[in-house]
Amino acid sequence: MKVLVAVKRVIDYNVKVRVKADNTGVDLTNVKMAMNPFCEIAVEEAVRLKEKGVATEIVVVSIGPKTSQEQIRTALALGADRGIQIETDEEVQSLDAAKLLKAVVDKEQPQLVILGKQSIDSDNNQTGQMLAALAGMGQGTFASEVVVDGDKVNVTREVDGGLVTVGLKLPAVVTTDLRLNEPRYASLPNIMKAKKKPLESVSPADLGVTLSPRLTTLKVEEPPKRAGGIKVGSVSELVEKLKNEAKVI
Amino acid sequence: MTIHAPEQLIEELKKLVDEGKVRTDADSLANFGKDWTKIYEPKPLAIVFPKTTEQVQAIVAFANEHKLGLVPSGGRTGLSAGAVASQGEIVVSFDYMNQILDFNAADRTVRCQAGVVTQQLQDFAEENGLYYPVDFASAGSSQLGGNLSTNAGGIKVIKYGMSRDWVAGLTVVTGKGDVLELNKDLEKNNTGYDLRHLFIGAEGTLGFITEATMKLTRKPDNLTVLVLGLNDITNTMDVLRTFQQSMDLTAYEFFSHQAMQHVIAHGGTSAPFDADAPYYALLEFEATSEQKMDQALELFEKCVEEGWVVDGVVSQSETQLNSLWRLREGISESIAPHTPYKNDISVVVSKVPAFLTEIDAVVREHYPDFEIIWFGHIGDGNLHLNILKPAALAKEDFFKQCEKVNKWVFEIVERHRGSISAEHGVGLVKKDYLEYTRSPVEVAYLKGIKQVFDPNNVMNPGKIFDL
């Protein structure tokens, strides 16, 4: 079974994000970039499926500037077999990402597509769902467990109040939630091997897709600073403030 | 000298500082009277919280007048009981002297009060596009005054040196009650004895540091961590030599498999790879370019070919960098419930493998049921030896047996011309062993210096040595 995994290059989760002075976006100069954490989980799940003998080939795809090859190389070091980079310096919104991935799906014909449920930069949580719709596949989103069973995949989803398991006919799209697995580290021997794994670069035009962003960013600003706390002198003052100022009791 | 009742002394003390800044409640006495060592019963007379150098000066004058001992107190994360008050001393806490006073971008210096927390200084540097490189597991609570008084080292010493190397200037209150401005923040100042360096590492026995001007440096670029599994302890040095021949490391740490097992059991992190190794090395460097990373890979390959290294991983993000560091930095915390006996010893780097093997053999021979946990800043010759208390053994019996271990360990230290305290200081815990590292003649000179600055022996009395 062939598995397609999409990974995105984003600002490192641990970096303190700074807004550009002109409020047009987030400052990316000299900022550490890394693979989106949910995409790391997607790669790990694919590698585990391969280790179990369920998956036979893992193809990893990333959309973005040339530097996003670094994240593809990371995925290859973690166990993916080959990479496809869709190179563009333009802004890629969810629908365009889904269209580009749909074109790759048409070409590669994977049985399972695994994506992160969302990227930590734009936080849209749309691409997986849009891709499933465009490709006419079933979708199992927010997965906390993925079990392939013959020509079906059972996806356990984390929902409010508990877990729901959906059975999907393959081919299908799965998006990963945090508790699906704990991604491994890239081992040094595998990083060296990954350098020799094939990585093909294509443009959106090669895939027959014209990027057409539909949303315009008006303004990006930091959340308001939290006001400092106050000290109260007595229990009665505390109760008074909780009642009349905070209005919580 | 008038002898006052304790209550009277406390009333007098209250006049020297702001209102409410003297505490004598049982919780405060127990809390501020001790550090991370659990050996001594805290028994201070009172805790005083000055806000200015002048208030510290007044407290020192008061202590001289009434012949009272003063114990300086910072984050109390020390491991040698340097900040323990067990003899009815007054604890001088720097908790309210926690202001960053001035920043000079051109000099790349920052003026801090002694109670500034290490992490506060690190964060301040970062906000200003710079870096304060002294770092260790307790950076979130340790204070600058304590760092300087113990000349704290930590995990970046191999590249950046000890706390001492980052001090441009100091304000101190001597034991005689004089305020000295040392070195005036100058880079070059060859005007005789540099008293700054006497107060650094003096554990508050000569005077109290109240303010310090600290140097900052440029931020490291794309720090990357490798964790390597080693076949044998001697391989730590082979790997270090191989990497250092062609690149600068910002850290080189090692830990044993047992140490890592404790961290993993404690939670929050996982093993770096499946292959088991008796020892692990953690290397950190600036991966400034792809070439640099390729170079690291080539060096790794060489270490594998030589049979020194079984496997290795590399951090691919800051999150992974932190998780891999956690394997090393989480050790102390994870073994704390086992009441560990701790030793912090050093030798020159070339002697590390022989030294470690010798100590390991001695402890194993005499105490086969003790679990030994090794880790440390092996890149600068510093080893942390930890022996865990078997659950069945009473604490007192365990520490009594450990005293015997001390003697054997320190004899080996002496033979290898090493130090009985690499970075934790002497305090109360190590003072009986000082002469394994310092000759009697040298100790006599130290006492002479103490006499000059603190003739009445009021400043942290009984620490480092007894007069």
PDB file of C-alpha atoms in Angstrom, chain A residues 21-249:
ATOM      1  CA  ALA A  21       6.385  46.490  12.643  1.00  0.00           C
ATOM      2  CA  ASP A  22       3.981  47.311   9.768  1.00  0.00           C
ATOM      3  CA  ASN A  23       1.456  44.665  10.944  1.00  0.00           C
ATOM      4  CA  THR A  24       1.484  42.865   7.593  1.00  0.00           C
ATOM      5  CA  GLY A  25       2.526  39.520   9.035  1.00  0.00           C
ATOM      6  CA  VAL A  26       4.928  37.610  11.223  1.00  0.00           C
ATOM      7  CA  ASP A  27       8.650  38.363  11.037  1.00  0.00           C
ATOM      8  CA  LEU A  28      10.406  35.366   9.474  1.00  0.00           C
ATOM      9  CA  THR A  29      13.923  36.764   9.065  1.00  0.00           C
ATOM     10  CA  ASN A  30      16.517  34.569  10.771  1.00  0.00           C
ATOM     11  CA  VAL A  31      13.794  32.642  12.544  1.00  0.00           C
ATOM     12  CA  LYS A  32      14.257  28.928  13.153  1.00  0.00           C
ATOM     13  CA  MET A  33      11.942  26.907  10.912  1.00  0.00           C
ATOM     14  CA  ALA A  34      10.910  23.302  11.450  1.00  0.00           C
ATOM     15  CA  MET A  35       8.369  20.715  10.401  1.00  0.00           C
ATOM     16  CA  ASN A  36       4.838  21.456  11.605  1.00  0.00           C
ATOM     17  CA  PRO A  37       4.359  19.260  14.737  1.00  0.00           C
ATOM     18  CA  PHE A  38       1.144  17.674  13.413  1.00  0.00           C
ATOM     19  CA  CYS A  39       2.980  16.782  10.196  1.00  0.00           C
ATOM     20  CA  GLU A  40       5.716  15.101  12.263  1.00  0.00           C
ATOM     21  CA  ILE A  41       2.975  12.923  13.723  1.00  0.00           C
ATOM     22  CA  ALA A  42       1.697  12.167  10.213  1.00  0.00           C
ATOM     23  CA  VAL A  43       5.158  11.062   9.085  1.00  0.00           C
ATOM     24  CA  GLU A  44       5.602   8.940  12.211  1.00  0.00           C
ATOM     25  CA  GLU A  45       2.262   7.202  11.615  1.00  0.00           C
ATOM     26  CA  ALA A  46       3.209   6.401   8.029  1.00  0.00           C
ATOM     27  CA  VAL A  47       6.584   5.027   9.129  1.00  0.00           C
ATOM     28  CA  ARG A  48       4.894   2.859  11.753  1.00  0.00           C
ATOM     29  CA  LEU A  49       2.507   1.509   9.108  1.00  0.00           C
ATOM     30  CA  LYS A  50       5.527   0.644   7.005  1.00  0.00           C
ATOM     31  CA  GLU A  51       7.277  -1.022   9.929  1.00  0.00           C
ATOM     32  CA  LYS A  52       4.132  -3.113  10.502  1.00  0.00           C
ATOM     33  CA  GLY A  53       4.272  -4.207   6.874  1.00  0.00           C
ATOM     34  CA  VAL A  54       1.023  -2.404   6.028  1.00  0.00           C
ATOM     35  CA  ALA A  55       2.564   0.362   3.948  1.00  0.00           C
ATOM     36  CA  THR A  56       5.010  -0.509   1.193  1.00  0.00           C
ATOM     37  CA  GLU A  57       6.029   2.955   0.061  1.00  0.00           C
ATOM     38  CA  ILE A  58       5.874   6.363   1.704  1.00  0.00           C
ATOM     39  CA  VAL A  59       5.889   9.425  -0.533  1.00  0.00           C
ATOM     40  CA  VAL A  60       6.311  12.754   1.240  1.00  0.00           C
ATOM     41  CA  VAL A  61       5.196  16.018  -0.334  1.00  0.00           C
ATOM     42  CA  SER A  62       5.715  19.612   0.717  1.00  0.00           C
ATOM     43  CA  ILE A  63       4.553  22.885  -0.802  1.00  0.00           C
ATOM     44  CA  GLY A  64       6.674  25.998  -0.334  1.00  0.00           C
ATOM     45  CA  PRO A  65       9.961  27.711  -1.063  1.00  0.00           C
ATOM     46  CA  LYS A  66      13.125  25.795  -1.948  1.00  0.00           C
ATOM     47  CA  THR A  67      14.071  25.673   1.742  1.00  0.00           C
ATOM     48  CA  SER A  68      11.109  23.397   2.456  1.00  0.00           C
ATOM     49  CA  GLN A  69      13.299  20.646   1.008  1.00  0.00           C
ATOM     50  CA  GLU A  70      14.856  20.579   4.506  1.00  0.00           C
ATOM     51  CA  GLN A  71      11.585  19.300   5.944  1.00  0.00           C
ATOM     52  CA  ILE A  72      11.256  16.727   3.154  1.00  0.00           C
ATOM     53  CA  ARG A  73      14.798  15.540   3.953  1.00  0.00           C
ATOM     54  CA  THR A  74      13.811  15.244   7.600  1.00  0.00           C
ATOM     55  CA  ALA A  75      10.812  13.096   6.628  1.00  0.00           C
ATOM     56  CA  LEU A  76      13.078  10.967   4.431  1.00  0.00           C
ATOM     57  CA  ALA A  77      15.453  10.540   7.391  1.00  0.00           C
ATOM     58  CA  LEU A  78      12.530   9.463   9.536  1.00  0.00           C
ATOM     59  CA  GLY A  79      11.643   6.719   7.058  1.00  0.00           C
ATOM     60  CA  ALA A  80       9.819   8.103   4.001  1.00  0.00           C
ATOM     61  CA  ASP A  81      11.035   6.660   0.694  1.00  0.00           C
ATOM     62  CA  ARG A  82      10.940   9.591  -1.718  1.00  0.00           C
ATOM     63  CA  GLY A  83      10.016  13.233  -1.785  1.00  0.00           C
ATOM     64  CA  ILE A  84       8.116  15.624  -4.008  1.00  0.00           C
ATOM     65  CA  GLN A  85       8.606  19.319  -3.565  1.00  0.00           C
ATOM     66  CA  ILE A  86       6.040  21.657  -5.059  1.00  0.00           C
ATOM     67  CA  GLU A  87       8.151  24.754  -5.250  1.00  0.00           C
ATOM     68  CA  THR A  88       6.575  28.183  -4.965  1.00  0.00           C
ATOM     69  CA  ASP A  89       7.432  31.409  -3.201  1.00  0.00           C
ATOM     70  CA  GLU A  90       3.818  32.557  -3.388  1.00  0.00           C
ATOM     71  CA  GLU A  91       1.372  32.413  -0.494  1.00  0.00           C
ATOM     72  CA  VAL A  92      -0.469  29.082  -0.536  1.00  0.00           C
ATOM     73  CA  GLN A  93      -3.904  29.071   1.084  1.00  0.00           C
ATOM     74  CA  SER A  94      -5.774  25.947   2.137  1.00  0.00           C
ATOM     75  CA  LEU A  95      -7.797  25.476  -1.046  1.00  0.00           C
ATOM     76  CA  ASP A  96      -4.754  25.885  -3.293  1.00  0.00           C
ATOM     77  CA  ALA A  97      -2.797  23.475  -1.085  1.00  0.00           C
ATOM     78  CA  ALA A  98      -5.668  20.972  -1.391  1.00  0.00           C
ATOM     79  CA  LYS A  99      -5.740  21.391  -5.199  1.00  0.00           C
ATOM     80  CA  LEU A 100      -1.980  20.858  -5.458  1.00  0.00           C
ATOM     81  CA  LEU A 101      -2.183  17.771  -3.247  1.00  0.00           C
ATOM     82  CA  LYS A 102      -5.134  16.499  -5.301  1.00  0.00           C
ATOM     83  CA  ALA A 103      -2.943  16.714  -8.400  1.00  0.00           C
ATOM     84  CA  VAL A 104      -0.255  14.669  -6.611  1.00  0.00           C
ATOM     85  CA  VAL A 105      -2.893  12.152  -5.495  1.00  0.00           C
ATOM     86  CA  ASP A 106      -4.051  11.763  -9.108  1.00  0.00           C
ATOM     87  CA  LYS A 107      -0.504  11.096 -10.208  1.00  0.00           C
ATOM     88  CA  GLU A 108       0.627   8.858  -7.328  1.00  0.00           C
ATOM     89  CA  GLN A 109      -2.639   7.013  -6.617  1.00  0.00           C
ATOM     90  CA  PRO A 110      -1.930   6.435  -2.886  1.00  0.00           C
ATOM     91  CA  GLN A 111      -4.274   4.255  -0.815  1.00  0.00           C
ATOM     92  CA  LEU A 112      -3.896   6.472   2.212  1.00  0.00           C
ATOM     93  CA  VAL A 113      -3.113  10.189   2.530  1.00  0.00           C
ATOM     94  CA  ILE A 114      -1.993  11.362   5.974  1.00  0.00           C
ATOM     95  CA  LEU A 115      -1.835  15.057   6.882  1.00  0.00           C
ATOM     96  CA  GLY A 116      -1.524  17.030  10.075  1.00  0.00           C
ATOM     97  CA  LYS A 117      -4.918  18.288  11.230  1.00  0.00           C
ATOM     98  CA  GLN A 118      -3.655  21.848  10.923  1.00  0.00           C
ATOM     99  CA  SER A 119      -0.450  23.841  10.671  1.00  0.00           C
ATOM    100  CA  ILE A 120       0.624  25.869  13.684  1.00  0.00           C
ATOM    101  CA  ASP A 121       1.213  29.011  11.600  1.00  0.00           C
ATOM    102  CA  SER A 122      -2.145  29.582   9.864  1.00  0.00           C
ATOM    103  CA  ASP A 123      -4.201  27.276  12.145  1.00  0.00           C
ATOM    104  CA  ASN A 124      -6.875  26.809   9.470  1.00  0.00           C
ATOM    105  CA  ASN A 125      -7.629  23.105   9.787  1.00  0.00           C
ATOM    106  CA  GLN A 126      -8.988  22.930   6.231  1.00  0.00           C
ATOM    107  CA  THR A 127      -6.548  21.282   3.828  1.00  0.00           C
ATOM    108  CA  GLY A 128      -7.264  17.658   4.750  1.00  0.00           C
ATOM    109  CA  GLN A 129     -11.012  18.128   4.531  1.00  0.00           C
ATOM    110  CA  MET A 130     -10.809  20.025   1.221  1.00  0.00           C
ATOM    111  CA  LEU A 131      -8.488  17.411  -0.260  1.00  0.00           C
ATOM    112  CA  ALA A 132     -10.898  14.601   0.703  1.00  0.00           C
ATOM    113  CA  ALA A 133     -13.739  16.454  -0.986  1.00  0.00           C
ATOM    114  CA  LEU A 134     -11.752  17.225  -4.159  1.00  0.00           C
ATOM    115  CA  ALA A 135     -10.432  13.669  -4.415  1.00  0.00           C
ATOM    116  CA  GLY A 136     -13.782  12.079  -3.570  1.00  0.00           C
ATOM    117  CA  MET A 137     -12.250  10.163  -0.662  1.00  0.00           C
ATOM    118  CA  GLY A 138     -13.578   9.500   2.807  1.00  0.00           C
ATOM    119  CA  GLN A 139     -11.999  11.467   5.637  1.00  0.00           C
ATOM    120  CA  GLY A 140     -11.016  10.570   9.188  1.00  0.00           C
ATOM    121  CA  THR A 141      -9.962  13.777  10.904  1.00  0.00           C
ATOM    122  CA  PHE A 142      -8.391  14.387  14.355  1.00  0.00           C
ATOM    123  CA  ALA A 143      -7.109  10.823  14.454  1.00  0.00           C
ATOM    124  CA  SER A 144      -5.854   9.377  17.713  1.00  0.00           C
ATOM    125  CA  GLU A 145      -5.652   5.845  16.334  1.00  0.00           C
ATOM    126  CA  VAL A 146      -5.348   4.524  12.798  1.00  0.00           C
ATOM    127  CA  VAL A 147      -5.882   0.824  12.045  1.00  0.00           C
ATOM    128  CA  VAL A 148      -5.769  -0.425   8.474  1.00  0.00           C
ATOM    129  CA  ASP A 149      -7.916  -3.517   7.999  1.00  0.00           C
ATOM    130  CA  GLY A 150      -7.886  -4.936   4.474  1.00  0.00           C
ATOM    131  CA  ASP A 151      -9.454  -2.387   2.156  1.00  0.00           C
ATOM    132  CA  LYS A 152     -10.708  -0.338   5.092  1.00  0.00           C
ATOM    133  CA  VAL A 153      -9.142   1.987   7.623  1.00  0.00           C
ATOM    134  CA  ASN A 154     -10.626   2.533  11.078  1.00  0.00           C
ATOM    135  CA  VAL A 155      -9.867   5.966  12.435  1.00  0.00           C
ATOM    136  CA  THR A 156     -10.520   6.816  16.069  1.00  0.00           C
ATOM    137  CA  ARG A 157     -11.279  10.530  16.400  1.00  0.00           C
ATOM    138  CA  GLU A 158     -11.058  12.747  19.437  1.00  0.00           C
ATOM    139  CA  VAL A 159     -14.322  14.624  19.799  1.00  0.00           C
ATOM    140  CA  ASP A 160     -15.901  16.588  22.614  1.00  0.00           C
ATOM    141  CA  GLY A 161     -16.944  14.142  25.279  1.00  0.00           C
ATOM    142  CA  GLY A 162     -15.126  11.079  24.014  1.00  0.00           C
ATOM    143  CA  LEU A 163     -13.937   9.088  21.036  1.00  0.00           C
ATOM    144  CA  VAL A 164     -15.656   8.215  17.767  1.00  0.00           C
ATOM    145  CA  THR A 165     -14.357   5.520  15.466  1.00  0.00           C
ATOM    146  CA  VAL A 166     -15.133   5.820  11.779  1.00  0.00           C
ATOM    147  CA  GLY A 167     -14.550   3.095   9.211  1.00  0.00           C
ATOM    148  CA  LEU A 168     -13.406   4.431   5.836  1.00  0.00           C
ATOM    149  CA  LYS A 169     -13.065   2.663   2.532  1.00  0.00           C
ATOM    150  CA  LEU A 170      -9.599   3.038   1.055  1.00  0.00           C
ATOM    151  CA  PRO A 171      -8.329   5.221  -0.480  1.00  0.00           C
ATOM    152  CA  ALA A 172      -8.935   7.729   2.307  1.00  0.00           C
ATOM    153  CA  VAL A 173      -7.618  10.899   3.927  1.00  0.00           C
ATOM    154  CA  VAL A 174      -6.554  10.906   7.577  1.00  0.00           C
ATOM    155  CA  THR A 175      -5.561  13.998   9.575  1.00  0.00           C
ATOM    156  CA  THR A 176      -3.590  13.567  12.769  1.00  0.00           C
ATOM    157  CA  ASP A 177      -4.218  14.840  16.272  1.00  0.00           C
ATOM    158  CA  LEU A 178      -1.588  15.218  19.011  1.00  0.00           C
ATOM    159  CA  ARG A 179      -2.123  11.940  20.787  1.00  0.00           C
ATOM    160  CA  LEU A 180      -1.850   9.687  17.751  1.00  0.00           C
ATOM    161  CA  ASN A 181       1.816   8.900  18.403  1.00  0.00           C
ATOM    162  CA  GLU A 182       5.078  10.298  19.684  1.00  0.00           C
ATOM    163  CA  PRO A 183       7.408  11.083  16.776  1.00  0.00           C
ATOM    164  CA  ARG A 184      10.921   9.683  16.889  1.00  0.00           C
ATOM    165  CA  TYR A 185      14.177  11.568  16.430  1.00  0.00           C
ATOM    166  CA  ALA A 186      15.979  11.467  13.106  1.00  0.00           C
ATOM    167  CA  SER A 187      18.945   9.162  13.512  1.00  0.00           C
ATOM    168  CA  LEU A 188      22.270  10.273  12.088  1.00  0.00           C
ATOM    169  CA  PRO A 189      22.762   7.151   9.946  1.00  0.00           C
ATOM    170  CA  ASN A 190      19.292   7.692   8.480  1.00  0.00           C
ATOM    171  CA  ILE A 191      20.019  11.354   7.777  1.00  0.00           C
ATOM    172  CA  MET A 192      22.998  10.227   5.711  1.00  0.00           C
ATOM    173  CA  LYS A 193      20.903   7.648   3.888  1.00  0.00           C
ATOM    174  CA  ALA A 194      18.182  10.253   3.273  1.00  0.00           C
ATOM    175  CA  LYS A 195      20.620  12.324   1.247  1.00  0.00           C
ATOM    176  CA  LYS A 196      20.579   9.597  -1.393  1.00  0.00           C
ATOM    177  CA  LYS A 197      16.789   9.184  -1.507  1.00  0.00           C
ATOM    178  CA  PRO A 198      15.036  10.675  -4.570  1.00  0.00           C
ATOM    179  CA  LEU A 199      13.558  14.150  -4.243  1.00  0.00           C
ATOM    180  CA  GLU A 200      11.701  15.529  -7.260  1.00  0.00           C
ATOM    181  CA  SER A 201      10.835  19.197  -7.613  1.00  0.00           C
ATOM    182  CA  VAL A 202       7.788  20.409  -9.542  1.00  0.00           C
ATOM    183  CA  SER A 203       6.001  23.729  -9.890  1.00  0.00           C
ATOM    184  CA  PRO A 204       2.269  24.381  -9.412  1.00  0.00           C
ATOM    185  CA  ALA A 205       2.096  24.932 -13.191  1.00  0.00           C
ATOM    186  CA  ASP A 206       3.554  21.452 -13.778  1.00  0.00           C
ATOM    187  CA  LEU A 207       0.597  20.121 -11.806  1.00  0.00           C
ATOM    188  CA  GLY A 208      -1.863  22.270 -13.747  1.00  0.00           C
ATOM    189  CA  VAL A 209      -2.767  24.458 -10.781  1.00  0.00           C
ATOM    190  CA  THR A 210      -2.801  28.268 -10.778  1.00  0.00           C
ATOM    191  CA  LEU A 211      -2.555  29.658  -7.276  1.00  0.00           C
ATOM    192  CA  SER A 212      -5.498  31.937  -6.570  1.00  0.00           C
ATOM    193  CA  PRO A 213      -5.581  33.211  -2.999  1.00  0.00           C
ATOM    194  CA  ARG A 214      -9.080  34.145  -1.933  1.00  0.00           C
ATOM    195  CA  LEU A 215      -8.305  35.751   1.397  1.00  0.00           C
ATOM    196  CA  THR A 216      -6.454  39.008   1.991  1.00  0.00           C
ATOM    197  CA  THR A 217      -4.711  39.562   5.300  1.00  0.00           C
ATOM    198  CA  LEU A 218      -5.769  42.977   6.559  1.00  0.00           C
ATOM    199  CA  LYS A 219      -3.725  43.177   9.713  1.00  0.00           C
ATOM    200  CA  VAL A 220      -1.659  40.992  12.042  1.00  0.00           C
ATOM    201  CA  GLU A 221      -1.222  42.093  15.611  1.00  0.00           C
ATOM    202  CA  GLU A 222      -0.125  40.661  18.926  1.00  0.00           C
ATOM    203  CA  PRO A 223      -2.769  39.680  21.440  1.00  0.00           C
ATOM    204  CA  PRO A 224      -3.358  42.401  24.031  1.00  0.00           C
ATOM    205  CA  LYS A 225      -0.998  42.246  26.978  1.00  0.00           C
ATOM    206  CA  ARG A 226      -2.572  40.763  30.062  1.00  0.00           C
ATOM    207  CA  ALA A 227      -3.083  43.234  32.864  1.00  0.00           C
ATOM    208  CA  GLY A 228      -1.188  42.451  36.057  1.00  0.00           C
ATOM    209  CA  GLY A 229      -2.931  40.977  39.075  1.00  0.00           C
ATOM    210  CA  ILE A 230      -3.819  42.849  42.230  1.00  0.00           C
ATOM    211  CA  LYS A 231      -3.397  42.029  45.886  1.00  0.00           C
ATOM    212  CA  VAL A 232      -6.466  42.051  48.094  1.00  0.00           C
ATOM    213  CA  GLY A 233      -6.321  42.887  51.759  1.00  0.00           C
ATOM    214  CA  SER A 234      -9.004  40.603  53.107  1.00  0.00           C
ATOM    215  CA  VAL A 235     -11.328  37.760  52.282  1.00  0.00           C
ATOM    216  CA  SER A 236     -14.326  40.076  52.206  1.00  0.00           C
ATOM    217  CA  GLU A 237     -12.560  42.328  49.688  1.00  0.00           C
ATOM    218  CA  LEU A 238     -11.791  39.255  47.586  1.00  0.00           C
ATOM    219  CA  VAL A 239     -15.418  38.159  47.650  1.00  0.00           C
ATOM    220  CA  GLU A 240     -16.563  41.690  46.839  1.00  0.00           C
ATOM    221  CA  LYS A 241     -14.243  41.846  43.813  1.00  0.00           C
ATOM    222  CA  LEU A 242     -15.195  38.392  42.587  1.00  0.00           C
ATOM    223  CA  LYS A 243     -18.831  39.422  42.756  1.00  0.00           C
ATOM    224  CA  ASN A 244     -18.767  42.934  41.420  1.00  0.00           C
ATOM    225  CA  GLU A 245     -15.614  43.229  39.277  1.00  0.00           C
ATOM    226  CA  ALA A 246     -14.929  39.746  37.954  1.00  0.00           C
ATOM    227  CA  LYS A 247     -18.611  38.859  38.183  1.00  0.00           C
ATOM    228  CA  VAL A 248     -17.836  35.175  38.618  1.00  0.00           C
ATOM    229  CA  ILE A 249     -19.787  34.519  41.809  1.00  0.00           C
TER     230      ILE A 249
END
